[in-house]
Amino acid sequence: MPLSPDQQAEIDAQRSETQQTLRATAPGMEKHLYTAHPVLDHGFVRVIDYMGDDAAICQAARVSYGRGTKSVSNDEGLIRYLMRHWHSTPFEMCEIKLHVKLPVFVARQWIRHRTANVNEYSARYSILDREFYIPAPDALAAQSTTNNQGRGAALEGEEADRVLRLLTEDAMRCYDHYEAMISDEGQQGLARELARMNLPANIYTQWYWKVDLHNLLHFLRLRADAHAQYEIRVYADAICDIVADWVPAAYKAFADYRMGGATLSSTALDCVRRMLKGEEVTQENSGMSKGEWREFEGVIDV
Ligand SMILES: Cc1cc2nc3c(=O)[nH]c(=O)nc-3n(C[C@H](O)[C@H](O)[C@H](O)COP(=O)(O)OP(=O)(O)OC[C@H]3O[C@@H](n4cnc5c(N)ncnc54)[C@H](O)[C@@H]3O)c2cc1C
């Protein structure tokens, strides 16, 4: 359970207050505001605030005085045009602020996305909770034999039990020692900023993360992708669902052009043209390396 009853009560209180505003609101997003969407065993994603909607993207593109909307289909067409031609600044007019609770090793991947504003829970000031990510059995996978940066089939039986026991025991022992080092029991105790160095990377941290829609979509393109590690992908998937409700036309264009689309090199494009003319194109006569050819075959689905 990621939230304590007190935390849930705070969220409920916030959701029960409404305010009048002249600003544009996105009905699909209002239902997400403040609500914690569970991710992994103790994590969550929740929207703290947002600015803009699909119309705001069009409004910026047209630099219009009012809402600027001509019609929904007109707006959708414009948004698809902007996405298709990488005319990205209108998407930067929408912003989202998220509260995310995530394991530290996931946070290390996430923080590589530099185009966001971050404020993290301070383990210098506060004591971290005894909450560690322990993978569910189906996420407890063996090292992949084909991809050094990936995982293979799930561990089973005694091997799975052994790994789970080691993960849990190590986490608990480290936390016991963390507590022992900071507890005063009449003594001063070690500073929190030092005691935390004993904690493993599967402990949970939290942050507020604010980003514009353009950079968020870039993050989602990389982290909701099958090549991303499962533990960050599930956060990206949860955010995709939120974005689809917030800016449905922009998300649809993103899913079509970025998530579902592909970029072809001029060599690959030339191969497609040759294939369409009936030529038998193989890796050997394609001008591509084996790796490129494998990815190309994946794209054109042969
Ligand atoms: C599947 C996967 C595997 C990865 N493996 C590794 C790994 O093994 N080791 C590793 O270190 N990292 C790894 N990464 C991280 C990756 O290299 C990027 O750091 C991360 O995805 C952030 O991407 P970004 O820089 O485009 O994003 P952001 O930091 O959000 O930047 C967005 C865009 O802004 C521009 N930008 C931002 N800052 C600058 C700048 N200072 N100068 C110029 N342009 C800038 C760039 O155009 C950039 O694409 C991996 C990422 C993925 C998705």
PDB file of C-alpha atoms in Angstrom, residues 31 51 105 125 130-131 135 141-142 219 233 242 278 283 294 300:
ATOM      1  CA  LYS A  31     -10.176  13.249 -12.641  1.00  0.00           C
ATOM      2  CA  MET A  51      -1.298  23.851 -17.462  1.00  0.00           C
ATOM      3  CA  PHE A 105      17.822   2.833  -9.071  1.00  0.00           C
ATOM      4  CA  TYR A 125      16.682  16.210   6.693  1.00  0.00           C
ATOM      5  CA  ARG A 130      11.507   1.067   5.442  1.00  0.00           C
ATOM      6  CA  GLU A 131      10.246   0.548   1.908  1.00  0.00           C
ATOM      7  CA  PRO A 135      10.210  -7.601  -7.691  1.00  0.00           C
ATOM      8  CA  ALA A 141      14.064 -12.438 -14.551  1.00  0.00           C
ATOM      9  CA  ALA A 142      17.405 -14.042 -15.418  1.00  0.00           C
ATOM     10  CA  PHE A 219      10.811  10.925 -21.982  1.00  0.00           C
ATOM     11  CA  ARG A 233       8.627   1.453 -18.127  1.00  0.00           C
ATOM     12  CA  ILE A 242      -2.631  10.223 -17.809  1.00  0.00           C
ATOM     13  CA  GLY A 278      10.227  -6.468 -56.850  1.00  0.00           C
ATOM     14  CA  GLN A 283      21.352  -8.153 -45.733  1.00  0.00           C
ATOM     15  CA  ARG A 294      17.752  -7.111 -37.976  1.00  0.00           C
ATOM     16  CA  ILE A 300       8.974  -3.700 -41.911  1.00  0.00           C
TER      17      ILE A 300
END
